[in-house]
Coordinates of C-alpha atoms in Angstrom, one line a residue:
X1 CA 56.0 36.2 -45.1
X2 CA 59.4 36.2 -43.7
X3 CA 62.2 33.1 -44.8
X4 CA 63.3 30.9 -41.9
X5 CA 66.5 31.2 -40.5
X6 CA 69.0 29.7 -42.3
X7 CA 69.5 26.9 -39.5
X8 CA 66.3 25.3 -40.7
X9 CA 66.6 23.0 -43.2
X10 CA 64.5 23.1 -46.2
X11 CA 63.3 19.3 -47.1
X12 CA 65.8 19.3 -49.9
X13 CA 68.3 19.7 -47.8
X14 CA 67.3 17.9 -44.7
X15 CA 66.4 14.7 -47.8
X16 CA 70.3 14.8 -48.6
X17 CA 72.0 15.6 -45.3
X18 CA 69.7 12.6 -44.3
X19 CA 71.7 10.3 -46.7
X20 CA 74.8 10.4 -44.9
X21 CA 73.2 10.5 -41.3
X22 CA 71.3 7.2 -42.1
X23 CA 74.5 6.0 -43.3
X24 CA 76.6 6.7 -40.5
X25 CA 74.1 5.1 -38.1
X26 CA 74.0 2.0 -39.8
X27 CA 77.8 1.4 -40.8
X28 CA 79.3 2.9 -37.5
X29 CA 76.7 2.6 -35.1
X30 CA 75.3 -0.6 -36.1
X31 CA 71.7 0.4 -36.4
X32 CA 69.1 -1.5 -38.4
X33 CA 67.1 0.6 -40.4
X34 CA 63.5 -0.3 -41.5
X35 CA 61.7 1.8 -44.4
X36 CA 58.4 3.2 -44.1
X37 CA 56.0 4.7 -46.4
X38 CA 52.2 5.1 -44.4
X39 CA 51.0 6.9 -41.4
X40 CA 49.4 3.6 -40.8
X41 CA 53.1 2.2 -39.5
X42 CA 53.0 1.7 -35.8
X43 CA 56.7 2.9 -36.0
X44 CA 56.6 2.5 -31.8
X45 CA 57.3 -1.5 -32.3
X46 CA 60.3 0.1 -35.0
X47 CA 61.6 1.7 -32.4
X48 CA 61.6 -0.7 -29.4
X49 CA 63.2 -3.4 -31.7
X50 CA 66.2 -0.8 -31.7
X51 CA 66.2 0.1 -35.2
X52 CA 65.4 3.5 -36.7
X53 CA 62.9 4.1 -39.4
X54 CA 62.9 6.2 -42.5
X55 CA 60.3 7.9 -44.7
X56 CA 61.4 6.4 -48.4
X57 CA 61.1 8.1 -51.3
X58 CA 57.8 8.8 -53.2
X59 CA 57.4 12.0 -53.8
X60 CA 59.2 13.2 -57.4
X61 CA 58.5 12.2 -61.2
X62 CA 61.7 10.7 -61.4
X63 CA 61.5 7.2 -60.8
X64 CA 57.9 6.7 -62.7
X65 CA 59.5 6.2 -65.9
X66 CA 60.9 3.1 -64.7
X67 CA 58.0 2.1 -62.6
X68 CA 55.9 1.8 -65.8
X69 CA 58.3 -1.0 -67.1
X70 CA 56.8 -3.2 -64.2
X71 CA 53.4 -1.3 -63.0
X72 CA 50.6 0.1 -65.3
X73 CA 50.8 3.6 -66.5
X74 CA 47.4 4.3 -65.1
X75 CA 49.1 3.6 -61.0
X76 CA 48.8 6.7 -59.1
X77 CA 51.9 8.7 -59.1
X78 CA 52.8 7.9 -55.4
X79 CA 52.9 4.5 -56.0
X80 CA 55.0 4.5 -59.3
X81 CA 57.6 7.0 -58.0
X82 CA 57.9 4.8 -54.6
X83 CA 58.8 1.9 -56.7
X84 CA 60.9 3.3 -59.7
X85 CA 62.9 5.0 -57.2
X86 CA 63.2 1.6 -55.5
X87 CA 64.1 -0.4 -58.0
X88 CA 66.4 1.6 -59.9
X89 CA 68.7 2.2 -56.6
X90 CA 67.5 5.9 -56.5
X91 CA 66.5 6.6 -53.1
X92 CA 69.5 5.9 -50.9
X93 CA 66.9 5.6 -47.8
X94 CA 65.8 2.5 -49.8
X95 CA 69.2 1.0 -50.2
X96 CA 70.0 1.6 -46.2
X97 CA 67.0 0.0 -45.1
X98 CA 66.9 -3.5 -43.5
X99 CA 63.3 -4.2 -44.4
X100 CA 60.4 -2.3 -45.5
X101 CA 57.2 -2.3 -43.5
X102 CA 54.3 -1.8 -45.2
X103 CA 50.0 -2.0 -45.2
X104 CA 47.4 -2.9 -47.4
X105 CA 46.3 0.3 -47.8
X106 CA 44.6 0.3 -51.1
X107 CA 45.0 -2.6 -54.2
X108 CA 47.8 -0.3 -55.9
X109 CA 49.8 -0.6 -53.1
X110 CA 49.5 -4.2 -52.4
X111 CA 50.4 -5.0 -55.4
X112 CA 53.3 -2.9 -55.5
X113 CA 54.4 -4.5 -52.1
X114 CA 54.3 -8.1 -54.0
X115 CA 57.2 -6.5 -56.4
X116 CA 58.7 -4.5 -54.1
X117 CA 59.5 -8.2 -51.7
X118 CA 62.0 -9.3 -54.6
X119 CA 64.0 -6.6 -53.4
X120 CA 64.1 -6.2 -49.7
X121 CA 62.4 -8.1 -47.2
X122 CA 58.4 -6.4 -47.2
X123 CA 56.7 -7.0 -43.9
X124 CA 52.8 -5.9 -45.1
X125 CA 50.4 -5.7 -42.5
X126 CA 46.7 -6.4 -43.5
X127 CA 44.9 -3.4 -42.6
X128 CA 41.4 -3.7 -42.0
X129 CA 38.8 -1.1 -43.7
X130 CA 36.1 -1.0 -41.5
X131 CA 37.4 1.0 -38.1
X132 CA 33.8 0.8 -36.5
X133 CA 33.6 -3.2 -36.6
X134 CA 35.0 -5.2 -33.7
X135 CA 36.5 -7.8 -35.5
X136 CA 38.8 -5.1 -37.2
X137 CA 40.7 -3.7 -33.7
X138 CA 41.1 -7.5 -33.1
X139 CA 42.4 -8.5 -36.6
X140 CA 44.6 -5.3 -36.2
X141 CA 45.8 -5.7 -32.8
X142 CA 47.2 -9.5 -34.3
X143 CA 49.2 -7.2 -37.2
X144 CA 50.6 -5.6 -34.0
X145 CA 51.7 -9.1 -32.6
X146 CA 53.2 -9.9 -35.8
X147 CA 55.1 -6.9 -36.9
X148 CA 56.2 -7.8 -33.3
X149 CA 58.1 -11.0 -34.5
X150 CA 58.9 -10.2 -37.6
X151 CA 60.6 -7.8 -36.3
X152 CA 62.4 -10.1 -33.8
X153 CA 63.4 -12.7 -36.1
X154 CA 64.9 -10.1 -38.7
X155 CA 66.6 -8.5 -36.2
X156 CA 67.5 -10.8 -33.2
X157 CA 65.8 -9.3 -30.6
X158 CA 63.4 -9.2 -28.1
X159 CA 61.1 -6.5 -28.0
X160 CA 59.8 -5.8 -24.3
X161 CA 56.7 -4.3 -22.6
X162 CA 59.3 -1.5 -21.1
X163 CA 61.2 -0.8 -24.5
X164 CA 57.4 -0.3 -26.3
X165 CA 56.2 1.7 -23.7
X166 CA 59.0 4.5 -23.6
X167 CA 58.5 4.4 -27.6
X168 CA 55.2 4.8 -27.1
X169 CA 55.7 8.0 -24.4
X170 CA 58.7 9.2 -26.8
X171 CA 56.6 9.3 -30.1
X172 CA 53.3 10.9 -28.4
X173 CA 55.2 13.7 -27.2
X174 CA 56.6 14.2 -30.9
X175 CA 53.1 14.2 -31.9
X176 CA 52.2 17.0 -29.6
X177 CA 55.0 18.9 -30.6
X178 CA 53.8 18.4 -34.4
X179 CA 50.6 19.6 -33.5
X180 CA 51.6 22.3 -31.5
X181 CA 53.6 23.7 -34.4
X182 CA 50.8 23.0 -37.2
X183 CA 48.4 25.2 -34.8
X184 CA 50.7 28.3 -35.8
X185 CA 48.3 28.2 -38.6
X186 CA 45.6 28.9 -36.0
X187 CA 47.5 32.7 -35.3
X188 CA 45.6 35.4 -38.1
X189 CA 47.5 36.3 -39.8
X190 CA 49.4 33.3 -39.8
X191 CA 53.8 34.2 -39.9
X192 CA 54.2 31.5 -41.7
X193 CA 53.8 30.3 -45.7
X194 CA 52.1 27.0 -46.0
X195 CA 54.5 25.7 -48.3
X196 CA 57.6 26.3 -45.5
X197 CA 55.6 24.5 -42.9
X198 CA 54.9 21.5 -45.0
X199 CA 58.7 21.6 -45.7
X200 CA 59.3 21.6 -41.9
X201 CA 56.9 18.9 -41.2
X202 CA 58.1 16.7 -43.8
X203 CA 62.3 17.5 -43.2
X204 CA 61.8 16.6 -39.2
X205 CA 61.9 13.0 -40.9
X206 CA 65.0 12.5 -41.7
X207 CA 66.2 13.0 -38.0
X208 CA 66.2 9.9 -36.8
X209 CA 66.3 10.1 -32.9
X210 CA 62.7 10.8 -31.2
X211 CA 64.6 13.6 -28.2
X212 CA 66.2 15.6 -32.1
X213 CA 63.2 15.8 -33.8
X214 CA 61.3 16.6 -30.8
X215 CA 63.6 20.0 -29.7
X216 CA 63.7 20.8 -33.5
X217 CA 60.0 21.2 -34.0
X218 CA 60.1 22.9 -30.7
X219 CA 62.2 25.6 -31.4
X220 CA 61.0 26.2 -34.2
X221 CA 58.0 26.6 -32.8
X222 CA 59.2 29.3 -30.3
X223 CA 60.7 30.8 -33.3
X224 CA 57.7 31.4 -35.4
X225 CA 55.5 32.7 -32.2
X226 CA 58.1 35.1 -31.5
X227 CA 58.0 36.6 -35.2
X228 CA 54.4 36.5 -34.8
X229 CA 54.3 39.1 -31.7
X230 CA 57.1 40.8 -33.2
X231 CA 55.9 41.2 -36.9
X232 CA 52.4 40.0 -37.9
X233 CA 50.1 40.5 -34.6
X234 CA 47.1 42.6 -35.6
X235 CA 47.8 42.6 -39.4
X236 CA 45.2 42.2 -41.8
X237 CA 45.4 38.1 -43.1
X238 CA 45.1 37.1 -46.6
X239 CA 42.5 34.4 -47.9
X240 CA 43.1 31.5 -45.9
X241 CA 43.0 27.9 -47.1
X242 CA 42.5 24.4 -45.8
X243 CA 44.4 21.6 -48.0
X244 CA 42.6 18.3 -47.8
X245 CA 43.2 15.0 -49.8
X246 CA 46.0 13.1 -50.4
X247 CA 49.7 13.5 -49.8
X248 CA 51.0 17.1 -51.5
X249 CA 54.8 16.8 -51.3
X250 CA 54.9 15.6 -55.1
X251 CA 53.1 19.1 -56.4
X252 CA 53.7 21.0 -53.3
X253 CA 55.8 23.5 -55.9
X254 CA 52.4 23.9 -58.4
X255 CA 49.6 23.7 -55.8
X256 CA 51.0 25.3 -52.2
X257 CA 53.4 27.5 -53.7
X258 CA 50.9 28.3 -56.7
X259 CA 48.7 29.3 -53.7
X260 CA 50.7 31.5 -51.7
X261 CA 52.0 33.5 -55.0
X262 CA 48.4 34.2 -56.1
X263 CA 48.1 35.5 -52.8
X264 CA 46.6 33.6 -50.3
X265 CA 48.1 31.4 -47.1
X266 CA 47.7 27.8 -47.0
X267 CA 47.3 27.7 -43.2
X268 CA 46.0 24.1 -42.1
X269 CA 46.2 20.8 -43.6
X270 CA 43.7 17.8 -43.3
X271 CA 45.6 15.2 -45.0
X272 CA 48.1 12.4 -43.7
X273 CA 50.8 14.4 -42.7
X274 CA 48.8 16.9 -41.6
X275 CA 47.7 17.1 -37.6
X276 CA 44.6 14.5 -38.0
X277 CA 46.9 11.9 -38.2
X278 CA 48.9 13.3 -35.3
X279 CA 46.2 14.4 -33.0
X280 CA 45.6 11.4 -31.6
X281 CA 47.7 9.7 -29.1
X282 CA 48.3 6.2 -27.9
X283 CA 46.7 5.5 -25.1
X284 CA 49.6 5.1 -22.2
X285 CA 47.9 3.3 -19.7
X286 CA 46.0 -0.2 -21.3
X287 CA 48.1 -2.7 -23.0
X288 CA 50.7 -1.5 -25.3
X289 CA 49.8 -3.8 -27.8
X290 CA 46.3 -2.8 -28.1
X291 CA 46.9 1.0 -27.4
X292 CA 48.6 0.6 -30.8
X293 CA 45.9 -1.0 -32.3
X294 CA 43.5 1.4 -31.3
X295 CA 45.3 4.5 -32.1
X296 CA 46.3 3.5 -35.4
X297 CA 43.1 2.2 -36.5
X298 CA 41.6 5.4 -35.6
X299 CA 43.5 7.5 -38.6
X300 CA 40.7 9.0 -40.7
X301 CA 42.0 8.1 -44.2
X302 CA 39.8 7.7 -47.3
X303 CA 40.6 3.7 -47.5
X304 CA 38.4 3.3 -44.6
X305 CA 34.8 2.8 -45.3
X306 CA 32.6 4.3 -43.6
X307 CA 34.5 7.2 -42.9
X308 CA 32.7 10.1 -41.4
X309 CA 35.7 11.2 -38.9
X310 CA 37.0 12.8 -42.2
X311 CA 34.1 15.0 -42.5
X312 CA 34.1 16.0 -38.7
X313 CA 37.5 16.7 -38.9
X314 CA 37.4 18.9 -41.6
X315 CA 34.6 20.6 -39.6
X316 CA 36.2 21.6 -36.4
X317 CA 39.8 22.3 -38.6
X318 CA 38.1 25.2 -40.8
X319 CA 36.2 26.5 -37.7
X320 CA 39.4 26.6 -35.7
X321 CA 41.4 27.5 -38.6
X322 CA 38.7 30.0 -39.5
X323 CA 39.5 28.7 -43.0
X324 CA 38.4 31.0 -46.6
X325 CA 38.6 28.7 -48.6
X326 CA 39.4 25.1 -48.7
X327 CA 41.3 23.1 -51.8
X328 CA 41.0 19.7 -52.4
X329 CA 44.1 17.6 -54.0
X330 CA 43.3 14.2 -55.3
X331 CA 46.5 12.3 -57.2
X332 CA 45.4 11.1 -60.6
X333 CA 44.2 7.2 -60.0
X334 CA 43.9 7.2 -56.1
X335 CA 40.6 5.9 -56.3
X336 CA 39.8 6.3 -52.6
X337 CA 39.9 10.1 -52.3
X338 CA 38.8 10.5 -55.6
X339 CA 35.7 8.6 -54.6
X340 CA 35.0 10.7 -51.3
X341 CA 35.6 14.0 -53.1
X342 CA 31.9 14.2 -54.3
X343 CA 31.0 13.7 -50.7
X344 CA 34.1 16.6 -49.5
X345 CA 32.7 19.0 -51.7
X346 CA 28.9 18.9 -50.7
X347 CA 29.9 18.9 -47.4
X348 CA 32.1 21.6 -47.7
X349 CA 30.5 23.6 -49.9
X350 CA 26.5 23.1 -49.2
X351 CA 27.0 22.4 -45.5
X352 CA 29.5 24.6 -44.2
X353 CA 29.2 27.2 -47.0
X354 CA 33.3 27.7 -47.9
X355 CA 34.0 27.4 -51.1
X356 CA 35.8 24.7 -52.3
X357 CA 38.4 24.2 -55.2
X358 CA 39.1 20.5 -56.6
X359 CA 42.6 19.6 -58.0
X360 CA 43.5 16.3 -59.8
X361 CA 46.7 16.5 -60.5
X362 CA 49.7 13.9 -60.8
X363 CA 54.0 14.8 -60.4
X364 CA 54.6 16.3 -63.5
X365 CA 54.5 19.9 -64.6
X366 CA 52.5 19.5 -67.2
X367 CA 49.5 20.9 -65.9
X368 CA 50.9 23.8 -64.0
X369 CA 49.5 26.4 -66.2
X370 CA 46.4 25.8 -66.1
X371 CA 46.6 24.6 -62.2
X372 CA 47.8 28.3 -61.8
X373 CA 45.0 29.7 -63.8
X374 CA 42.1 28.0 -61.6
X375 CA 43.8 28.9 -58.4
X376 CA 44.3 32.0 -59.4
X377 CA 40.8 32.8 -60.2
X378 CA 39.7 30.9 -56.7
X379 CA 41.8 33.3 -54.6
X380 CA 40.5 36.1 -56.5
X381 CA 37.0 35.2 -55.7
X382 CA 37.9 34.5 -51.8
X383 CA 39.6 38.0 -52.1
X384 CA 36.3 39.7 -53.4
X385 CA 34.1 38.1 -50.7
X386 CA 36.3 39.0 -47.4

């Protein structure tokens, strides 16, 4: 697979050009600046306060060490690094923001958002676990009325029907751009590594207006179809693999890239930042307020329960993926995904008949050996049956 032009920013890069640019809106624009952490964030109402949010840190081993003088050492990595990074004034995007917005998306991370109040403000939203009951879209249509003024009394301002509805138009088109772009997995083979997309996807954070991220993941768009006519239409593919489970940025180096140098091409990804979450839009022409509700509540994540739209999403994305090979990543103590994964891998594996590698990993390097043996001997046996 070909790099990207040098214009692109890796997520290194974009991660620490963001530092200044977050900066610079806040001290000479005046921006407020309101950290995020879920897919669950109805970052619309963010928006239409006037403020601009940021993805905070979470993804490195750095900050657990110092998460573990406050949190138990058996946390899930995510959760420790988002808080040691926090607290020890490590992730500049912490220290710019305003207020955090947050939601009760498993015990860990309520717990964490208790500490993480003593040092910023922490608006949590209670998310409710059961999307199919009505008495959840109307407890989580009330979170949307009162992110609504807690965002108004932090920030002095008045959100209106107009301002949520242009976020609302502006953030739905970024979402179809995002999709658009993850379907260049769909092209066989695809002219893009796994591991570069992911770093795409997760870079186009740090730009912090809706019309810059949405021309960026244009472009580059335009720019990967046109090296696929030019360079990898009617080629022969290599093994390709689905990446379900939970977030991969923190072992993206020892599972995607571990994939793509044993051969294979990670090209789709059912997880939260993959195009499940994005798919979706909000709904443009009912209330604002409930379009919100409904849209967000609709996010197939394994802290629902039930949660079949997992399961039929994984369906129709290794159909249209026409996926090899699918591998699961579950982060040591997330107990939600690692309680569905018994239920992933029968379905996976006994109903749709791909076969399916498990990972349960956590942010160190520890385990990279042997991480690289086991997908090493999974590509070979994709390899053998193509």
């Amino acid at each position: 697979m070909q790099d990207l032009p040098k214009r692109f920013e890796t997520y290194s890069e974009a991660r620490r050009n963001g530092f200044l640019k977050i900066r610079d809106l806040k001290e000479q624009a005046g921006k407020h600046v309101v950290g995020v952490f879920c897919s669950y964030t109805p970052v619309e109402l963010i928006t239409a306060a006037g403020a601009v949010y940021v993805s905070l840190c979470g993804s490195s081993e750095d900050g657990i060490a110092e998460a573990e003088k406050y949190l138990p050492n058996n946390y899930c990595p995510l959760i420790k690094s988002s808080y040691g990074l926090a607290v020890s004034d490590s992730c500049p995007y912490f220290y710019f923001s305003d207020m955090i917005v947050a939601e009760t998306t498993c015990d860990g991370k309520k717990k964490m958002y208790e500490l993480m109040g003593r040092l910023k403000p922490t608006h949590v939203m209670a998310l409710p676990h059961n999307p199919s009951l009505e008495s959840s879209e109307n407890l989580w249509l009330s979170e949307m009325y009162r992110l609504k003024e807690a965002l108004e009394s932090q920030f002095n301002v008045v959100i209106t029907d107009e301002d949520l509805k242009a976020a609302i138009h502006q953030k739905n088109l970024e979402r179809q751009a995002m999709v658009k772009l993850y379907e260049i997995g769909k092209l066989k083979p695809s002219p893009i590594r796994g591991y570069e997309l992911n770093d795409i996807v997760s870079a186009s954070s740090f730009i912090f207006t809706g019309e810059q991220r949405l021309a960026l993941l244009e472009e580059r768009r335009q720019q990967l179809m046109s090296d696929y006519e030019a360079n990898y239409k009617g080629k022969a593919s290599p093994p390709r693999i689905l990446i379900t489970g939970c977030p991969v940025n923190g072992v993206s180096d020892k599972v995607l890239k571990e994939i793509e140098l044993q051969g294979a091409n990670v090209v789709a990804f059912e997880n939260c930042s993959g195009p499940r979450t994005q798919s979706d839009l909000v709904d443009e022409t009912i209330d604002p307020y409930k379009a919100l509700a409904q849209r967000y509540l609709g996010i197939s994540c394994s802290v629902m329960s039930p949660n079949p739209k997992r399961l039929e999403t994984l369906a129709s994305m290794i159909e249209e993926y026409q996926i090899d090979g699918v591998v699961e990543v579950v982060l040591h103590c997330c107990h939600t995904f690692a309680a569905e994964s018994f239920g992933v891998k029968e379905f996976v594996r006994d109903k749709l008949g791909i076969p399916i590698l498990s990972i349960t990993t956590d942010y160190s390097m520890g385990d990279s050996g042997q991480l690289a043996t086991r997908i090493g001997a999974f590509i070979e046996m994709l390899q053998l049956n193509l």
